Amino acid sequence: MASPVFSFRFRLGLQPAALLLFIAGMGMVQGLSAQLPAIGQWRAHLPLSNAVGVADQGDEILCATTLAAFRYRPEDGNIQRLSTVGALSDIGVSGLYPVPVDSAVGDQSGGTSVLVYGNSNVDVLYPDGSIFNFAAIRNANIVGDKRILDVGFRGDSAYLACGFGIVVLDLQRRLSPATYFFSSTDGTPIRVNAVRAFGDSLYAATEQGLYRALADDPLLEEFARWAPASDAGLPAGEADALLLWDGRLHIQYGSMLYARDAGEWMPWYNAEPAELIFRKPLVEDLLLIEHFMTDGDLDSARMVRLSPDGSMSSIQDPALPVPAAVVEAPGGYWFADLFRGLVRYRDGAVQQTVVPNGPGSAKAFNMAVLEDRIWVAPGDVNGSWNRLNNRDGFFRHDQFGWANFSPFNFPALDTILDILAVTLDPFTGDAWLGSFGDGLIRFPASGAPEIFKQGVIDNAVGDPNGFRVAGLHYDPVTGHVWIANNGAAQPVMVREYQTGNFYRFPSSLPASAGEALAQVLTDDFGQVWYQVARGGGILVYDPGEDLASPSDDRRKVLRQGAGNGNLPSAEVNALVKDLDGEIWIGTNTGIAVFYNPSAVLEPGTLGDAAQIIVELDGFPAILFEDETVNVLAVDGANRKWLGTENGAFLISEDGVDQLLHFTEDNSPLLDNSVQSIAVNAETGEVFFGTAEGIVSYRGDATLGGETHEDVYVFPNPVREDYQGPIAVRGLVQDANVKITDARGRLVYETTALGGQAVWDGRLVGSGKRAATGVYYVYSTDFDGQEKLATKFLMIGGQ
């Protein structure tokens, strides 16, 4: 039922008490979407358990993980996430290096940290929350090893040890004043593994031993100013690491540690027969040491207590994490744990683990959305469609955060690996998940999960223990669940809604296709569309009137060529049905559309796919002809999202216009290879799954209804410092929307994107922000029958 039309007028500035009441009432509406980003904004959904670095920042602990970072305040447990969404410049953290408290960084000493990425990008995080990005090494045209292997400090400067030498970074002026290239006589770069300032000198541990130079020498960019220092008690060969402790400089050569004492290097610790890995910071009397056997397998990761004379005592604690770094801060020792996030160790025991809520891993092979819940199937297959034994289980996100279900915390999944398909029942809330090798799972909205293997799911031909479910689709018309039983003799499967019975049918695919069915969907004509993996095209299956009987079934394999489907390529990666019932496909050579799916099984070309022709530089061209399209999704305005190897695209309803193009360079997208996309049609939020993790973007379209329902404006009130779009949600599909001021004057008119209209808050013509006041929204459907008015408040207009 439509909301009543408001007929009263209200002038701001005359009734301040009424204004405060109005704002308070509107705040309740804003709270409904408090966890959502604003339209056009992003949020990250990343696992934060794989910690690689830790730093003390006063009242907070900074913890770096492989994909992001977070700040934790022990006093009240507050967590602030840092990712490519509005903070960090990159992903793939390789190390976090706290600036020593005795190093001056302007007036911000103690709390500054250098965050290093695997691609040689650098972020400097200051205590005031500002971040300086130093991308010069990443972008440098240097042939060979550009990795940053270690960071040392002196005064305001950080010294970045790289595969070609040392880069100096002035942390106060936020620039690089010098680069010291290390090279052999033949010009071959010399890798610098570590650098430390000690006394009046800089020491560099390199693959050709130890080098030394005076720190204040203005000519250090000349490599001749660096003298080999391996003739004073040190062995020949590669120097692996440097460490400052107890007023002395220590150096690692293989399994040996040496300490510089009275101008000479003395043996200090021998880890033989293991190879010593020693890149951990010291904290008073605590040293982290990892022993690796010569075959590369981890023998032990342990803490030892040491004394200046080199004597050590091991700390044996079975609960001790596998640490990547440690600092001493209020509350004890804080570890960056490779598996459990941030760990507090005190009084000989683990006292606390801190892992911000997030998905169980960065993988997202398939995703599905139902209302406010998104389900993620993180399993994977290789290019030949062989299983990879992924044990990540599956993930679910809702208003309460992420819930992770895996063999490690959910015993029912102990034998279920490689979950790579998911479909949702909109009526019961049940989730159906498919394992590529271990069968089918029904995860009900309430009650225990059901697992179907032998006797229900057929094994793959030649693999008696492989019960492969590679695709699932819940048909909202019939309630049947269609299954791609990959590799089975009869790979077309269905679970009947009324009885719960399973039926299977042959596909009649040629032997070369290997019965390798994967993604599946149903069209508006009761036909079932299957992706045939490994270049097999598409199988279209019509189950006929009698679902259980194969006698009235029809089927056809679609490939290239007129009358045969006319696919642009038999390498089909994606299938989706749009809001008009058309079937869009993504291939290794772009996209195509089946505009008449009802005729796809008929002889002739009437049901063939067509590619979209666009104008490119004044000439006709085939849309995305050179793009590998991995995934397709449809938003509430019937526009199409494409995930490719070159980022994510949003195109218009007919595909002719490109509206958005996100890449890792111009957005928080984590990787240009987009493998999965899911659209929350109710909120407009779009989830992108990449090999590096999931991020989401709040789009400007939602799915409209046949009538207006729960219409509201967000944000409301629109405060003076808000510069984003203003959204009107809950409209009838493709409504005509008019916004007027309190005097009834029209200030904006538009057509809703699905069920949502968006206004930038500025007046047409002048471009000025609308003045402070109450504004009214009037909306009608296509026939002019559905009418509605709501209101919202703008503050601080010009």
Short mmCIF file of N, CA and C in Angstrom, two decimals, residues 73-143:
data_model
loop_
_atom_site.label_atom_id
_atom_site.label_comp_id
_atom_site.label_asym_id
_atom_site.label_seq_id
_atom_site.Cartn_x
_atom_site.Cartn_y
_atom_site.Cartn_z
N ARG A 73 42.98 -1.52 20.01
CA ARG A 73 43.19 -0.76 21.24
C ARG A 73 42.86 -1.67 22.42
N PRO A 74 43.87 -2.14 23.17
CA PRO A 74 43.62 -3.08 24.27
C PRO A 74 42.70 -2.52 25.35
N GLU A 75 42.71 -1.21 25.53
CA GLU A 75 41.93 -0.62 26.62
C GLU A 75 40.44 -0.92 26.50
N ASP A 76 39.90 -0.83 25.27
CA ASP A 76 38.47 -1.04 25.10
C ASP A 76 38.12 -2.04 24.01
N GLY A 77 39.14 -2.66 23.41
CA GLY A 77 38.88 -3.67 22.39
C GLY A 77 38.50 -3.11 21.04
N ASN A 78 38.62 -1.81 20.83
CA ASN A 78 38.23 -1.20 19.56
C ASN A 78 39.17 -1.65 18.44
N ILE A 79 38.59 -1.95 17.28
CA ILE A 79 39.36 -2.37 16.11
C ILE A 79 39.08 -1.42 14.96
N GLN A 80 40.14 -0.94 14.34
CA GLN A 80 40.03 -0.12 13.13
C GLN A 80 40.71 -0.88 11.99
N ARG A 81 39.95 -1.18 10.96
CA ARG A 81 40.49 -1.92 9.82
C ARG A 81 41.15 -0.97 8.84
N LEU A 82 42.23 -1.42 8.24
CA LEU A 82 42.94 -0.67 7.22
C LEU A 82 43.07 -1.55 5.98
N SER A 83 42.58 -1.08 4.86
CA SER A 83 42.67 -1.86 3.62
C SER A 83 42.77 -0.89 2.46
N THR A 84 42.66 -1.39 1.25
CA THR A 84 42.70 -0.53 0.08
C THR A 84 41.47 0.36 -0.01
N VAL A 85 40.45 0.07 0.79
CA VAL A 85 39.27 0.94 0.83
C VAL A 85 39.56 2.12 1.75
N GLY A 86 40.00 3.21 1.17
CA GLY A 86 40.18 4.45 1.91
C GLY A 86 41.41 4.55 2.78
N ALA A 87 42.35 3.61 2.70
CA ALA A 87 43.51 3.69 3.60
C ALA A 87 44.78 3.22 2.88
N LEU A 88 45.01 1.92 2.87
CA LEU A 88 46.25 1.39 2.31
C LEU A 88 46.25 1.49 0.79
N SER A 89 47.45 1.50 0.24
CA SER A 89 47.56 1.69 -1.20
C SER A 89 47.67 0.38 -1.96
N ASP A 90 47.81 -0.76 -1.25
CA ASP A 90 48.08 -2.00 -1.98
C ASP A 90 47.69 -3.19 -1.12
N ILE A 91 47.92 -4.38 -1.66
CA ILE A 91 47.74 -5.63 -0.93
C ILE A 91 49.02 -6.45 -1.05
N GLY A 92 49.06 -7.57 -0.35
CA GLY A 92 50.25 -8.42 -0.41
C GLY A 92 51.36 -7.91 0.48
N VAL A 93 51.03 -7.68 1.76
CA VAL A 93 52.02 -7.15 2.70
C VAL A 93 53.11 -8.19 2.94
N SER A 94 54.35 -7.77 2.87
CA SER A 94 55.48 -8.67 3.14
C SER A 94 56.15 -8.38 4.46
N GLY A 95 55.96 -7.18 5.03
CA GLY A 95 56.59 -6.87 6.30
C GLY A 95 56.14 -5.55 6.87
N LEU A 96 56.20 -5.46 8.19
CA LEU A 96 55.88 -4.23 8.91
C LEU A 96 57.08 -3.89 9.79
N TYR A 97 57.60 -2.67 9.68
CA TYR A 97 58.83 -2.29 10.36
C TYR A 97 58.57 -1.05 11.22
N PRO A 98 58.48 -1.22 12.54
CA PRO A 98 58.26 -0.06 13.43
C PRO A 98 59.50 0.83 13.47
N VAL A 99 59.28 2.12 13.42
CA VAL A 99 60.40 3.06 13.58
C VAL A 99 60.81 3.05 15.05
N PRO A 100 62.10 2.87 15.36
CA PRO A 100 62.53 2.84 16.77
C PRO A 100 62.14 4.13 17.49
N VAL A 101 61.85 4.02 18.75
CA VAL A 101 61.41 5.19 19.51
C VAL A 101 62.50 6.24 19.64
N ASP A 102 63.76 5.83 19.47
CA ASP A 102 64.84 6.82 19.56
C ASP A 102 65.16 7.45 18.21
N SER A 103 64.36 7.11 17.16
CA SER A 103 64.52 7.75 15.87
C SER A 103 63.52 8.88 15.77
N ALA A 104 63.98 10.07 15.41
CA ALA A 104 63.11 11.23 15.34
C ALA A 104 62.45 11.30 13.98
N VAL A 105 61.12 11.38 13.98
CA VAL A 105 60.37 11.60 12.75
C VAL A 105 59.54 12.85 12.97
N GLY A 106 60.19 13.99 12.85
CA GLY A 106 59.53 15.24 13.18
C GLY A 106 59.11 15.21 14.64
N ASP A 107 57.87 15.51 14.90
CA ASP A 107 57.34 15.46 16.26
C ASP A 107 56.48 14.22 16.46
N GLN A 108 56.68 13.20 15.62
CA GLN A 108 55.84 12.00 15.68
C GLN A 108 56.67 10.76 15.98
N SER A 109 57.73 10.88 16.76
CA SER A 109 58.56 9.73 17.07
C SER A 109 57.79 8.75 17.93
N GLY A 110 58.05 7.47 17.72
CA GLY A 110 57.39 6.44 18.49
C GLY A 110 55.97 6.23 18.00
N GLY A 111 55.77 5.27 17.13
CA GLY A 111 54.44 4.99 16.61
C GLY A 111 54.37 5.00 15.10
N THR A 112 55.39 5.53 14.44
CA THR A 112 55.45 5.48 12.98
C THR A 112 55.91 4.09 12.54
N SER A 113 55.31 3.57 11.47
CA SER A 113 55.67 2.25 10.97
C SER A 113 55.75 2.28 9.45
N VAL A 114 56.64 1.46 8.92
CA VAL A 114 56.81 1.32 7.48
C VAL A 114 56.22 -0.02 7.06
N LEU A 115 55.22 0.04 6.18
CA LEU A 115 54.54 -1.15 5.69
C LEU A 115 55.03 -1.44 4.28
N VAL A 116 55.57 -2.64 4.08
CA VAL A 116 56.17 -3.00 2.80
C VAL A 116 55.33 -4.08 2.13
N TYR A 117 55.12 -3.92 0.82
CA TYR A 117 54.35 -4.88 0.04
C TYR A 117 55.27 -5.74 -0.84
N GLY A 118 54.76 -6.88 -1.22
CA GLY A 118 55.56 -7.80 -2.02
C GLY A 118 55.95 -7.27 -3.38
N ASN A 119 55.21 -6.29 -3.89
CA ASN A 119 55.53 -5.70 -5.20
C ASN A 119 56.42 -4.46 -5.07
N SER A 120 56.99 -4.25 -3.88
CA SER A 120 57.92 -3.15 -3.59
C SER A 120 57.23 -1.81 -3.37
N ASN A 121 55.92 -1.80 -3.26
CA ASN A 121 55.23 -0.59 -2.84
C ASN A 121 55.44 -0.40 -1.33
N VAL A 122 55.31 0.84 -0.87
CA VAL A 122 55.56 1.15 0.54
C VAL A 122 54.51 2.14 1.03
N ASP A 123 53.94 1.88 2.20
CA ASP A 123 53.12 2.85 2.92
C ASP A 123 53.80 3.16 4.24
N VAL A 124 53.86 4.45 4.59
CA VAL A 124 54.34 4.87 5.91
C VAL A 124 53.14 5.32 6.72
N LEU A 125 52.90 4.66 7.85
CA LEU A 125 51.75 4.95 8.71
C LEU A 125 52.22 5.77 9.90
N TYR A 126 51.67 6.95 10.05
CA TYR A 126 52.05 7.86 11.12
C TYR A 126 51.04 7.80 12.27
N PRO A 127 51.46 8.18 13.48
CA PRO A 127 50.56 8.10 14.64
C PRO A 127 49.30 8.94 14.51
N ASP A 128 49.34 10.01 13.71
CA ASP A 128 48.15 10.86 13.58
C ASP A 128 47.13 10.28 12.61
N GLY A 129 47.41 9.07 12.08
CA GLY A 129 46.48 8.41 11.17
C GLY A 129 46.77 8.67 9.71
N SER A 130 47.67 9.59 9.38
CA SER A 130 47.99 9.86 7.98
C SER A 130 48.87 8.74 7.42
N ILE A 131 48.79 8.57 6.11
CA ILE A 131 49.54 7.52 5.42
C ILE A 131 50.22 8.13 4.21
N PHE A 132 51.52 7.90 4.10
CA PHE A 132 52.29 8.37 2.94
C PHE A 132 52.65 7.17 2.09
N ASN A 133 52.26 7.22 0.81
CA ASN A 133 52.58 6.13 -0.11
C ASN A 133 53.84 6.47 -0.90
N PHE A 134 54.78 5.53 -0.89
CA PHE A 134 56.03 5.66 -1.63
C PHE A 134 56.08 4.52 -2.65
N ALA A 135 55.75 4.84 -3.89
CA ALA A 135 55.63 3.81 -4.94
C ALA A 135 56.77 3.87 -5.94
N ALA A 136 57.81 4.62 -5.64
CA ALA A 136 58.88 4.83 -6.62
C ALA A 136 59.60 3.53 -6.98
N ILE A 137 59.84 2.66 -5.99
CA ILE A 137 60.54 1.41 -6.29
C ILE A 137 59.65 0.50 -7.12
N ARG A 138 58.36 0.41 -6.73
CA ARG A 138 57.43 -0.42 -7.51
C ARG A 138 57.37 0.03 -8.96
N ASN A 139 57.37 1.35 -9.17
CA ASN A 139 57.20 1.88 -10.52
C ASN A 139 58.51 2.04 -11.28
N ALA A 140 59.62 1.82 -10.60
CA ALA A 140 60.93 2.06 -11.23
C ALA A 140 61.18 1.06 -12.36
N ASN A 141 61.81 1.56 -13.40
CA ASN A 141 62.16 0.71 -14.55
C ASN A 141 63.51 0.05 -14.28
N ILE A 142 63.50 -0.88 -13.33
CA ILE A 142 64.71 -1.59 -12.94
C ILE A 142 64.57 -3.06 -13.32
N VAL A 143 65.51 -3.57 -14.07
CA VAL A 143 65.48 -4.97 -14.47
C VAL A 143 66.05 -5.81 -13.33
#
